[in-house]
Amino acid sequence: MLVELVVWAIRALSLFNTIAFLWLGLAVLLNAERRTLGTWVAGGGLLMAGLFFGVHTTIVARDPGTLGAEFAFWWRAGWSLFIGSPYMWYVVIAWYTNVFRTRWHRSWLCALGLLGVGALAFAGSRTLLPDYDTLIYRAPVAIVSIAGVPIVVLVYSAYGVLCAALALAALRRPAASHRLMGDFGRRRARPWLMAASLLLLVMTVALGVVGAWLLHVLQLGPLVVFSPPTLTILNGIDLAVSALLGLTVILMGRAVVSYEVFTGKALPRGGLRRHWRNSLILAAGYGIVVGGSLSLPVDAIYRLLLATMLLVVFYALLSWRSFAEREQSIQRLRPFVASQRLYDHLLRTADPLDVDVAAPFRALCETVLGARVAHLAAMGPLAPLTGPPLTHPEGSPPPAAELQRLAGELQSSTAICLPVDPRRFEGAVWAVPLWSERGLIGVLLLGDKRDGGLYVQEEIEVARATGERLIDTKAGAEMARRLMTLQRRQLAESQVLDGQTRHVLHDDVLPRVHAAILTLSGSSTVGVEATEAMQMLADVHHRLSDLLRAMPASLAPDVAQLGLIGALRQVIEGELKGAFETVSWQIEPEAELAAQAVPLLVAEVTFRAAREAIRNAARHGRGEDVGRPLHLAITMARDDGLILTVVDNGVGLRAPAVNAGTGQGLVLHSTIMAVIGGTLSAMATPGMGTRVILTFPLSQEL
């Protein structure tokens, strides 16, 4: 009974290893980012191992007494595979860790390659390793030995131990990786690869011992290969080696699918890990059921039918789990696709628009990502519209001081995420850049996962898309809120102005005009009465002039003809003539030339924002001291875009002055600047003046 169980286990392990090695080899080759020589060696080696166990299955599935002459070929081929596999593993590890570039490992690669060729030559020699016919027909064997130990065993053992030991050394001290997150993935995968290397080392030593024992027995006398004692020993050895290789492929698969060690991907993929787990379940179930059926005294068609039914059941279970996982994914995404009811909020007149983006952000961090810490911060033109960064857990301090420096690093990188120092970024270890058509709009900072695992590629992609949507939603809602508020205020001011105009005309201007007419018509001489009438008409003139000044500003200068700088000069020399003691212009010729090439809409929006900043300086720069000297400086330089700066030395812009003037204050202009892809920022120092900085793109599709 024990013998049957051992044979069943051998067949089950052989089928398991066949499926596992073939699946893993194909996964490496098909999912590789770039199929380099190292990728082909890694994937090809796994496929060769799978094919070997396929042949092994055909051998162990048959009665040993029925094995034909074809086994003689597999006897030599099997030893060749066992000799080549340690060197192939060392080559793959040296390529993966980049140590093959060092002189020390290059020397060992060449030396072990020569030693492996020698071992293969020894395996092909009948004087060093007996062939299958010699074992079957019990022919006398004379094996070359050194100190009683067969030379082929010495060479193979030294060669195999060196390959495994050097692979372990490469894993302990790898060279720097040139791919994104390569070093991080190596650190996470190193325990699994080192465990696989140790198992290969144990298997190499065990095969050396078995080979030494077998050759020693052959030297003592003929070996009855198919005798029950010999078959029991050989089955035990076969079971142990198959189990070691089965455990090895599980460890290698864990490293491959969890950390993408041989595929070159920056992040592991959750789908690949799930499919690997499913393939192991299939391999185990298929091996146990089909391996057991090979011992049953039934026709082969029933075994085939059983294998077919097993595959159908497994595929049905796989489909069921796929639909269940899809429903779970949709359930997790519901908070992100729920309506924000923006239209209803916009139509409310009493309650300002307030879009809740904290709830979707919290659901993203807790349900989808499982992150301990997270920060969502807007950058670029949308930053003034989104408010302070969102944080998880709520109330944790955001790393505001480091965001500006991080923006430069993200702009120069095309990676899906970048590692950051958790001490500088309040516990965050990854920075995910968020993009739109206009460039970088924000960053999502993520801490470690609560379960200690690694973020998979699908999670990062969902997080990036969600972060971009939340920033766009918040910025769009804030922009709509500002525009609606300003529009309502303008409507109210227009109504007040209309009422004021009617009141002044009806109660003040018209009676004076009527009185002047009566005075002139009743006067027979041009004397005191005429003088009083003229004074009344002069007062009416002043009142009408005041009304005209209070009405909305006249049309702006023609920016298309004068250019941005020319239009600003005309405002200062015309509308605001005498408002400043001095006005200095520091315009870089390259910047002025580039400003003439920007789209007209961008130039007009920038002009109106700059004009508002200049008007604020003229109206509020002196404060209550009318005689305070007021100086203005306007500069423009070119960087990634154009930067226009308006600086005055006044009392400093106060909050009430931001929205003062024409009703189109800096709040409105900062919103419109964001629409064209620019920014407006105002910095005031009490008693020292105000600095308004406008940035706008060189070209923009609108």
XYZ file of C-alpha atoms in Angstrom:
702
model
C 0.000 0.000 0.000
C 2.840 2.381 0.872
C 4.475 1.752 -2.494
C 1.256 2.680 -4.317
C 0.958 5.884 -2.307
C 4.562 6.828 -3.093
C 3.994 6.205 -6.811
C 0.792 8.252 -6.675
C 2.652 11.110 -4.962
C 5.441 10.972 -7.561
C 2.951 11.160 -10.425
C 0.984 13.956 -8.756
C 4.162 15.975 -8.096
C 5.365 15.388 -11.646
C 2.099 16.704 -13.114
C 2.128 19.589 -10.632
C 5.676 20.581 -11.601
C 4.866 20.272 -15.302
C 1.942 22.705 -15.081
C 3.654 25.093 -12.652
C 6.946 25.379 -14.571
C 5.237 25.742 -17.959
C 2.792 28.387 -16.675
C 5.523 30.366 -14.942
C 7.836 30.241 -17.973
C 5.103 31.441 -20.316
C 4.085 34.148 -17.818
C 7.649 35.497 -17.714
C 7.984 35.578 -21.509
C 4.506 36.901 -22.299
C 4.371 39.552 -19.557
C 7.926 40.867 -19.886
C 8.203 44.592 -20.528
C 11.177 44.003 -22.832
C 12.258 40.517 -23.896
C 15.977 40.790 -23.267
C 18.469 37.933 -23.316
C 18.065 37.508 -19.564
C 14.294 37.270 -19.948
C 14.654 34.575 -22.593
C 17.087 32.632 -20.414
C 14.792 32.844 -17.373
C 11.613 32.000 -19.260
C 13.331 29.399 -21.423
C 14.830 27.683 -18.382
C 11.421 27.444 -16.731
C 9.901 26.047 -19.936
C 12.691 23.464 -20.208
C 12.008 22.392 -16.627
C 8.323 22.043 -17.464
C 9.105 19.945 -20.546
C 11.452 17.777 -18.492
C 8.706 17.023 -15.998
C 6.363 16.340 -18.884
C 8.756 13.624 -20.050
C 9.202 12.547 -16.430
C 5.430 12.103 -16.175
C 5.380 9.801 -19.210
C 8.068 7.677 -17.540
C 6.628 7.439 -14.019
C 3.135 6.815 -15.410
C 4.289 3.503 -16.937
C 5.338 0.216 -15.478
C 9.163 0.211 -15.157
C 9.310 -3.159 -16.843
C 7.692 -1.796 -20.004
C 10.170 1.008 -20.554
C 11.682 0.741 -23.982
C 14.877 1.868 -25.594
C 13.713 5.502 -25.620
C 14.541 5.665 -21.939
C 18.219 5.453 -22.834
C 17.939 8.881 -24.450
C 16.131 10.411 -21.473
C 18.730 8.920 -19.124
C 21.435 11.059 -20.733
C 19.122 14.046 -21.335
C 18.011 14.036 -17.717
C 21.570 14.203 -16.444
C 22.287 17.012 -18.914
C 19.345 18.995 -17.517
C 20.468 18.448 -13.943
C 23.961 19.584 -14.869
C 22.803 22.650 -16.813
C 20.134 23.888 -14.393
C 22.510 25.183 -11.628
C 24.513 27.217 -14.139
C 21.364 28.559 -15.793
C 20.040 29.620 -12.373
C 23.286 31.427 -11.597
C 23.175 33.205 -14.980
C 19.585 34.350 -14.371
C 20.360 35.616 -10.856
C 23.530 37.376 -12.062
C 21.518 39.082 -14.805
C 18.691 40.033 -12.447
C 21.030 41.500 -9.813
C 23.277 43.194 -12.425
C 26.398 41.604 -10.897
C 27.466 40.120 -14.226
C 28.929 43.555 -14.986
C 31.523 43.105 -12.230
C 34.836 41.462 -13.091
C 34.591 38.979 -10.224
C 31.253 37.503 -11.318
C 32.212 37.616 -15.006
C 35.256 35.506 -14.190
C 33.159 33.010 -12.273
C 30.582 32.870 -15.068
C 33.301 31.929 -17.554
C 34.952 29.441 -15.198
C 31.704 27.727 -14.266
C 30.667 27.660 -17.907
C 33.822 25.726 -18.751
C 33.296 23.476 -15.737
C 29.714 22.822 -16.817
C 30.850 21.892 -20.319
C 33.320 19.487 -18.728
C 30.581 17.988 -16.574
C 28.396 17.500 -19.655
C 31.298 15.791 -21.409
C 31.774 13.532 -18.406
C 28.062 12.688 -18.418
C 28.348 11.615 -22.043
C 31.295 9.303 -21.385
C 30.584 5.640 -20.601
C 33.767 5.362 -18.578
C 32.648 8.158 -16.264
C 28.868 7.596 -16.192
C 27.330 4.259 -17.211
C 24.579 4.326 -19.805
C 21.102 2.876 -19.474
C 21.930 -0.382 -21.266
C 24.718 -1.056 -18.809
C 22.292 -0.676 -15.918
C 19.599 -2.851 -17.489
C 21.820 -5.678 -18.663
C 23.970 -5.601 -15.534
C 27.220 -5.268 -17.450
C 30.403 -4.797 -15.434
C 31.246 -1.152 -14.805
C 34.686 0.424 -14.460
C 34.295 4.023 -13.317
C 37.150 6.510 -13.112
C 37.529 7.658 -9.500
C 39.736 9.860 -7.366
C 40.337 8.616 -3.822
C 37.437 6.225 -4.256
C 34.982 8.961 -5.293
C 33.814 8.952 -8.943
C 35.253 11.946 -10.761
C 31.890 12.841 -12.306
C 30.424 13.149 -8.800
C 33.287 15.377 -7.679
C 32.975 17.658 -10.697
C 29.181 17.882 -10.515
C 29.103 18.506 -6.772
C 31.750 21.232 -6.883
C 30.129 22.797 -9.917
C 26.585 22.739 -8.481
C 27.622 24.019 -5.044
C 29.599 26.884 -6.599
C 26.659 27.904 -8.816
C 24.231 27.958 -5.890
C 26.695 29.706 -3.560
C 27.492 32.410 -6.117
C 23.780 32.938 -6.772
C 23.300 33.454 -3.029
C 26.235 35.887 -2.971
C 24.732 37.870 -5.854
C 21.399 38.075 -4.043
C 23.062 39.261 -0.840
C 24.999 42.046 -2.578
C 23.247 43.045 -5.803
C 24.360 45.934 -7.984
C 22.212 49.042 -8.300
C 19.126 48.619 -10.441
C 18.502 50.891 -13.423
C 14.736 50.406 -13.546
C 12.072 52.116 -11.491
C 11.613 50.548 -8.045
C 14.066 47.818 -8.988
C 15.983 47.974 -5.708
C 12.764 47.998 -3.701
C 11.450 44.951 -5.564
C 14.761 43.158 -5.059
C 14.651 43.682 -1.308
C 11.123 42.304 -1.159
C 11.860 39.344 -3.459
C 15.269 38.454 -2.003
C 13.978 36.099 0.751
C 12.035 34.044 -1.782
C 14.890 33.864 -4.287
C 17.412 33.019 -1.577
C 15.141 30.246 -0.313
C 14.868 28.899 -3.876
C 18.667 29.049 -4.233
C 19.114 27.174 -0.944
C 16.710 24.470 -2.110
C 18.654 24.137 -5.368
C 21.839 23.858 -3.316
C 20.294 21.102 -1.186
C 19.075 19.318 -4.317
C 22.526 19.550 -5.911
C 24.189 18.064 -2.848
C 21.522 15.368 -2.625
C 21.959 14.424 -6.289
C 25.714 14.286 -5.776
C 25.263 11.919 -2.846
C 22.798 9.772 -4.793
C 25.124 9.681 -7.782
C 28.045 8.679 -5.588
C 25.969 5.925 -3.977
C 24.710 4.628 -7.320
C 28.163 4.523 -8.887
C 29.592 2.932 -5.756
C 26.953 0.182 -5.896
C 27.695 -0.399 -9.576
C 31.388 -0.784 -8.814
C 30.614 -3.429 -6.192
C 28.601 -5.552 -8.582
C 25.657 -5.629 -10.973
C 22.559 -3.704 -9.877
C 19.110 -5.225 -10.282
C 17.319 -2.048 -11.324
C 13.768 -3.376 -11.307
C 14.002 -5.293 -8.052
C 11.578 -4.122 -5.327
C 14.320 -2.843 -2.969
C 16.014 -0.861 -5.739
C 12.713 0.566 -7.023
C 11.770 1.585 -3.487
C 15.033 3.494 -3.082
C 14.755 5.100 -6.516
C 11.123 6.069 -5.896
C 12.095 7.662 -2.606
C 14.841 9.653 -4.322
C 12.476 10.647 -7.131
C 9.830 11.758 -4.637
C 12.319 13.855 -2.655
C 13.769 15.560 -5.744
C 10.300 16.241 -7.201
C 9.138 17.692 -3.888
C 12.212 19.947 -3.671
C 11.659 21.191 -7.212
C 7.937 21.696 -6.548
C 8.727 23.839 -3.518
C 11.361 25.683 -5.566
C 8.927 26.600 -8.338
C 6.429 27.855 -5.737
C 9.090 30.135 -4.232
C 10.225 31.366 -7.653
C 6.628 31.968 -8.697
C 5.959 33.987 -5.561
C 8.913 36.234 -6.380
C 7.931 36.570 -10.047
C 4.234 37.384 -9.620
C 4.529 39.409 -6.401
C 7.498 41.598 -7.348
C 7.876 41.167 -11.158
C 11.504 40.082 -10.693
C 12.091 38.754 -14.221
C 9.527 40.714 -16.252
C 11.012 44.210 -15.810
C 7.718 45.763 -14.699
C 7.910 48.605 -12.185
C 4.981 47.357 -10.122
C 3.491 43.904 -9.608
C 0.023 43.230 -10.926
C -2.717 41.823 -8.755
C -4.223 39.921 -11.679
C -0.975 38.063 -12.340
C -0.758 37.016 -8.686
C -4.352 35.757 -8.697
C -3.794 33.754 -11.868
C -0.616 32.225 -10.399
C -2.552 31.146 -7.331
C -5.252 29.668 -9.556
C -2.657 27.822 -11.640
C -1.209 26.253 -8.476
C -4.683 25.127 -7.418
C -5.246 23.651 -10.885
C -1.840 21.958 -10.869
C -2.382 20.446 -7.417
C -5.920 19.269 -8.137
C -5.062 17.980 -11.585
C -1.965 16.184 -10.320
C -3.771 14.486 -7.436
C -6.812 13.373 -9.438
C -5.137 12.420 -12.711
C -2.079 10.978 -10.947
C -4.341 8.759 -8.880
C -6.367 7.703 -11.910
C -3.225 6.337 -13.582
C -3.149 3.555 -10.983
C -6.763 2.536 -11.599
C -7.401 -0.509 -13.820
C -9.644 1.380 -16.251
C -9.510 2.204 -19.925
C -7.512 5.300 -20.955
C -10.637 7.017 -22.311
C -12.049 7.228 -18.797
C -8.882 8.904 -17.558
C -9.152 11.401 -20.412
C -12.809 12.004 -19.566
C -11.911 12.566 -15.907
C -9.210 15.086 -16.852
C -11.675 16.876 -19.156
C -14.324 17.100 -16.445
C -11.735 18.423 -14.004
C -10.728 21.195 -16.417
C -14.376 22.138 -17.023
C -15.073 22.350 -13.281
C -11.967 24.450 -12.720
C -12.846 26.816 -15.570
C -16.380 27.221 -14.199
C -14.993 28.059 -10.747
C -12.545 30.502 -12.321
C -15.366 32.250 -14.198
C -17.438 32.434 -11.020
C -14.576 33.995 -9.068
C -13.883 36.446 -11.904
C -17.477 37.704 -11.825
C -17.406 37.907 -8.013
C -14.178 39.933 -8.088
C -15.644 42.191 -10.771
C -18.695 42.894 -8.604
C -16.433 43.639 -5.643
C -14.406 46.038 -7.783
C -17.554 47.838 -8.911
C -18.739 48.044 -5.308
C -15.442 49.617 -4.246
C -15.676 52.153 -7.077
C -19.206 53.336 -6.248
C -18.045 56.264 -4.055
C -15.959 57.583 -6.961
C -18.676 57.466 -9.621
C -21.531 58.753 -7.451
C -23.079 62.045 -8.574
C -21.840 65.187 -6.835
C -25.101 67.026 -7.777
C -23.141 69.994 -9.089
C -26.079 71.370 -11.048
C -28.345 71.447 -7.999
C -25.642 73.143 -5.951
C -25.080 75.767 -8.628
C -28.757 76.729 -8.697
C -28.904 77.307 -4.957
C -28.818 80.982 -4.109
C -28.404 80.731 -0.358
C -25.952 77.870 0.081
C -22.541 78.212 -1.636
C -21.282 75.312 -3.701
C -19.438 72.823 -1.498
C -18.468 69.548 -3.174
C -17.524 66.738 -0.798
C -14.326 65.139 -2.114
C -13.191 63.973 1.319
C -15.566 60.977 1.342
C -14.323 59.498 -1.986
C -10.741 60.149 -0.913
C -11.323 58.358 2.382
C -12.938 55.421 0.545
C -9.952 55.267 -1.814
C -7.447 55.122 1.053
C -9.356 52.713 3.290
C -11.212 50.401 0.906
C -9.191 50.272 -2.302
C -5.601 50.938 -1.236
C -5.536 50.079 2.454
C -2.980 52.845 3.032
C -1.872 53.880 6.492
C -1.178 57.474 5.400
C -2.189 59.443 2.297
C -2.074 63.069 1.140
C -3.722 64.515 -1.977
C -2.367 67.926 -2.983
C -3.036 70.010 -6.086
C -0.191 71.656 -7.993
C 0.146 74.089 -10.855
C -2.786 76.195 -12.087
C -5.402 74.241 -10.102
C -3.719 74.697 -6.713
C -5.434 78.045 -5.871
C -8.835 76.490 -6.610
C -8.663 73.312 -4.525
C -7.773 74.594 -1.088
C -5.565 72.740 1.409
C -4.442 69.145 0.710
C -6.671 66.230 1.687
C -5.136 63.949 4.311
C -5.767 60.451 5.631
C -6.242 59.908 8.508
C -8.192 63.140 8.728
C -6.346 65.791 10.674
C -2.818 64.550 9.987
C -0.433 67.345 8.903
C 0.274 67.569 5.150
C 3.886 67.955 3.943
C 3.276 71.418 2.495
C 6.902 72.551 2.768
C 8.219 69.753 0.520
C 5.618 69.875 -2.245
C 7.315 72.578 -4.324
C 10.589 70.658 -4.421
C 8.763 67.435 -5.220
C 6.975 69.079 -8.163
C 10.290 69.540 -9.981
C 11.181 65.865 -9.543
C 7.779 64.741 -10.805
C 7.954 67.032 -13.848
C 11.226 65.420 -14.965
C 10.037 61.827 -14.512
C 7.687 59.660 -16.546
C 7.368 56.956 -13.893
C 3.992 55.876 -12.550
C 5.246 56.591 -9.014
C 8.424 57.631 -7.222
C 9.800 56.642 -3.799
C 10.060 59.466 -1.256
C 11.538 59.861 2.205
C 8.838 59.193 4.839
C 10.572 61.555 7.287
C 10.141 64.499 4.913
C 6.644 63.613 3.713
C 4.831 62.815 6.963
C 4.996 59.027 6.646
C 4.439 58.785 2.870
C 6.766 56.456 0.948
C 5.385 56.791 -2.615
C 4.533 59.839 -4.721
C 2.044 59.292 -7.562
C 2.041 62.211 -10.058
C -1.348 63.341 -11.346
C -1.567 64.713 -14.877
C -3.954 66.402 -17.261
C -3.616 67.780 -20.775
C -1.978 70.890 -19.289
C 0.706 69.044 -17.344
C 1.165 68.218 -13.683
C -1.933 69.077 -11.627
C -1.192 67.348 -8.337
C 0.412 64.518 -6.407
C -0.931 61.636 -4.346
C 1.384 60.664 -1.491
C 0.909 57.150 -0.124
C 2.273 55.496 2.996
C 2.788 51.781 3.567
C -0.148 49.403 3.247
C -1.783 48.294 6.460
C -1.060 44.636 5.677
C 2.613 45.354 4.944
C 2.256 44.368 1.271
C 3.246 46.177 -1.903
C 0.928 48.289 -4.022
C 0.083 46.535 -7.270
C -0.064 48.283 -10.613
C -3.868 48.189 -10.809
C -4.141 49.919 -7.418
C -1.755 52.693 -8.441
C -3.636 53.220 -11.718
C -6.987 53.440 -9.903
C -5.464 55.789 -7.319
C -4.020 58.032 -10.023
C -7.272 58.216 -11.994
C -9.257 58.883 -8.820
C -6.854 61.570 -7.620
C -6.998 63.349 -10.981
C -10.797 63.209 -10.940
C -11.046 64.537 -7.378
C -8.754 67.478 -8.135
C -10.612 68.276 -11.358
C -13.965 68.046 -9.563
C -12.881 70.251 -6.682
C -11.257 72.828 -8.968
C -14.207 72.867 -11.359
C -16.698 73.238 -8.529
C -14.698 76.045 -6.935
C -14.352 77.783 -10.299
C -18.094 77.508 -10.884
C -18.800 78.762 -7.354
C -16.597 81.808 -7.824
C -18.055 82.646 -11.213
C -21.622 82.230 -9.977
C -20.916 84.348 -6.881
C -19.320 87.079 -8.961
C -22.144 86.947 -11.482
C -24.745 87.310 -8.739
C -22.799 90.169 -7.211
C -22.517 91.900 -10.571
C -26.261 91.511 -11.093
C -26.919 92.984 -7.653
C -24.490 95.856 -8.254
C -26.070 96.506 -11.639
C -29.516 96.695 -10.048
C -28.219 99.015 -7.324
C -26.482 101.184 -9.923
C -29.640 101.376 -12.031
C -31.665 102.381 -8.995
C -29.023 104.900 -7.961
C -29.014 106.389 -11.445
C -32.791 106.753 -11.496
C -32.758 108.235 -8.018
C -30.084 110.816 -8.834
C -31.648 111.744 -12.165
C -35.173 111.963 -10.760
C -34.525 113.570 -7.393
C -31.433 115.655 -8.042
C -30.447 116.196 -11.659
C -33.869 116.811 -13.210
C -35.044 119.312 -10.551
C -31.820 121.275 -10.946
C -32.101 121.321 -14.710
C -35.750 122.371 -14.365
C -34.810 125.120 -11.921
C -32.036 126.336 -14.213
C -34.447 126.470 -17.136
C -36.997 128.407 -15.112
C -34.342 130.787 -13.894
C -33.039 131.476 -17.371
C -36.510 131.804 -18.882
C -37.662 134.231 -16.177
C -34.586 136.417 -16.322
C -34.692 139.505 -18.500
C -31.077 140.348 -17.990
C -27.883 138.457 -17.874
C -26.931 139.050 -14.279
C -26.911 137.228 -10.999
C -29.729 134.849 -12.018
C -27.828 133.737 -15.116
C -24.743 133.147 -13.029
C -26.726 130.964 -10.617
C -28.217 129.012 -13.509
C -24.778 128.381 -14.938
C -23.603 127.153 -11.526
C -26.562 124.736 -11.355
C -25.728 123.360 -14.765
C -22.089 122.935 -13.716
C -23.212 120.980 -10.647
C -25.363 118.769 -12.858
C -22.363 118.162 -15.091
C -20.294 117.024 -12.126
C -23.036 114.694 -10.933
C -23.317 113.101 -14.353
C -19.530 112.725 -14.492
C -19.549 110.978 -11.130
C -22.201 108.579 -12.393
C -20.130 107.768 -15.457
C -17.086 107.054 -13.296
C -19.128 104.730 -11.076
C -20.362 102.719 -14.046
C -18.376 99.684 -15.348
C -15.021 100.394 -16.934
C -14.784 101.246 -20.569
C -13.432 98.925 -23.179
C -9.830 97.806 -22.740
C -7.100 98.782 -25.152
C -6.730 96.585 -28.217
C -4.361 93.849 -27.042
C -4.272 92.300 -30.499
C -2.710 95.456 -32.003
C -0.652 96.784 -29.094
C 0.462 93.491 -27.577
C 0.356 92.616 -23.898
C 3.105 95.009 -22.772
C 1.932 97.792 -25.091
C -1.619 97.570 -23.740
C -0.331 97.770 -20.155
C 1.769 100.823 -21.061
C -1.321 102.514 -22.518
C -3.290 101.850 -19.299
C -0.570 103.429 -17.152
C -0.031 106.382 -19.494
C -3.740 106.968 -20.044
C -6.239 105.772 -17.440
C -3.735 105.786 -14.549
C -1.581 108.715 -15.611
C -0.064 110.375 -12.565
C -1.112 107.564 -10.212
C 2.521 106.562 -9.574
C 5.634 108.627 -8.963
C 7.705 106.234 -11.074
C 7.005 103.143 -13.167
C 9.916 100.846 -14.034
C 9.744 98.256 -16.794
C 12.068 95.245 -16.847
C 10.931 93.227 -19.827
C 13.235 90.583 -21.259
C 13.292 90.892 -25.073
C 12.890 87.135 -25.429
C 9.873 87.187 -23.104
C 8.239 90.115 -24.930
C 8.748 88.379 -28.255
C 7.231 85.174 -26.862
C 4.280 87.132 -25.423
C 3.417 88.370 -28.908
C 3.065 84.757 -30.057
C 0.644 83.548 -27.375
C -3.013 83.072 -28.357
C -5.114 86.228 -28.214
C -7.427 84.839 -25.533
C -4.473 84.067 -23.246
C -3.035 87.555 -23.807
C -6.360 89.293 -23.084
C -7.010 87.308 -19.894
C -3.472 88.012 -18.668
C -3.802 91.695 -19.557
C -7.029 92.086 -17.591
C -5.533 90.354 -14.549
C -2.397 92.533 -14.693
C -4.516 95.666 -15.165
C -6.541 94.744 -12.077
C -3.331 94.362 -10.066
C -2.100 97.784 -11.290
C -5.457 99.419 -10.497
C -5.424 97.926 -6.994
C -1.945 99.342 -6.471
C -3.072 102.789 -7.652
C -6.262 102.844 -5.549
C -5.104 101.183 -2.350
C -1.311 101.474 -2.381
C -1.164 104.782 -0.462
C -3.720 103.726 2.119
C -4.875 106.688 4.194
C -1.689 108.683 3.476
C -2.549 110.460 0.244
C 0.930 111.979 -0.016
C 2.779 108.663 0.272
C 5.223 108.190 -2.645
C 4.089 105.202 -4.714
C 6.369 103.371 -7.133
C 5.487 100.527 -9.480
C 7.730 97.876 -11.070
C 6.627 95.554 -13.869
C 8.851 92.658 -14.961
C 8.380 89.800 -17.384
C 10.647 86.778 -17.846
C 10.489 83.482 -19.659
C 10.831 80.082 -17.996
C 8.654 77.071 -18.808
C 6.018 79.695 -19.562
C 5.888 83.472 -19.172
C 6.033 85.128 -15.741
C 4.632 88.657 -15.363
C 5.220 90.363 -12.007
C 3.576 93.575 -10.730
C 5.238 95.013 -7.593
C 4.423 98.197 -5.677
C 5.879 99.720 -2.499
C 2.535 100.651 -0.999
C 0.923 99.745 2.309
C 0.242 96.162 1.242
C -2.899 94.706 -0.278
C -5.559 93.956 2.297
C -8.284 91.350 1.956
C -11.095 93.836 1.309
C -9.149 95.284 -1.590
C -8.932 91.984 -3.402
C -12.518 92.155 -4.539
C -12.778 95.933 -4.716
C -12.858 98.146 -7.770
C -14.862 97.161 -10.766
C -16.330 94.055 -9.229
C -13.894 91.944 -11.208
C -11.250 91.535 -8.484
C -8.270 89.248 -8.243
C -10.482 86.312 -7.197
C -12.229 86.390 -10.556
C -8.982 86.840 -12.435
C -7.276 83.970 -10.612
C -10.185 81.776 -11.697
C -9.977 82.898 -15.319
C -6.190 82.464 -15.269
C -6.710 78.864 -14.178
C -9.037 78.354 -17.148
C -6.243 79.226 -19.607
C -3.713 77.111 -17.720
C -2.057 79.950 -15.810
C -1.855 81.035 -12.190
C -2.268 84.237 -10.187
C -0.716 84.623 -6.761
C -0.651 87.744 -4.577
C 1.750 88.268 -1.676
C 1.464 91.352 0.533
C 3.831 92.592 3.236
C 2.258 95.213 5.535
C 3.986 98.542 5.051
C 6.263 97.265 2.262
C 3.965 96.644 -0.682
C 2.297 93.940 -2.732
C 3.662 91.486 -5.292
C 1.298 89.919 -7.828
C 2.763 87.117 -9.976
C 1.040 85.960 -13.155
C 2.201 82.842 -14.985
C 0.692 81.774 -18.279
C 1.576 79.220 -20.962
C 3.375 80.024 -24.175
C 0.788 78.149 -26.212
C -2.497 76.564 -25.246
C -5.323 74.934 -27.120
C -8.548 76.516 -25.995
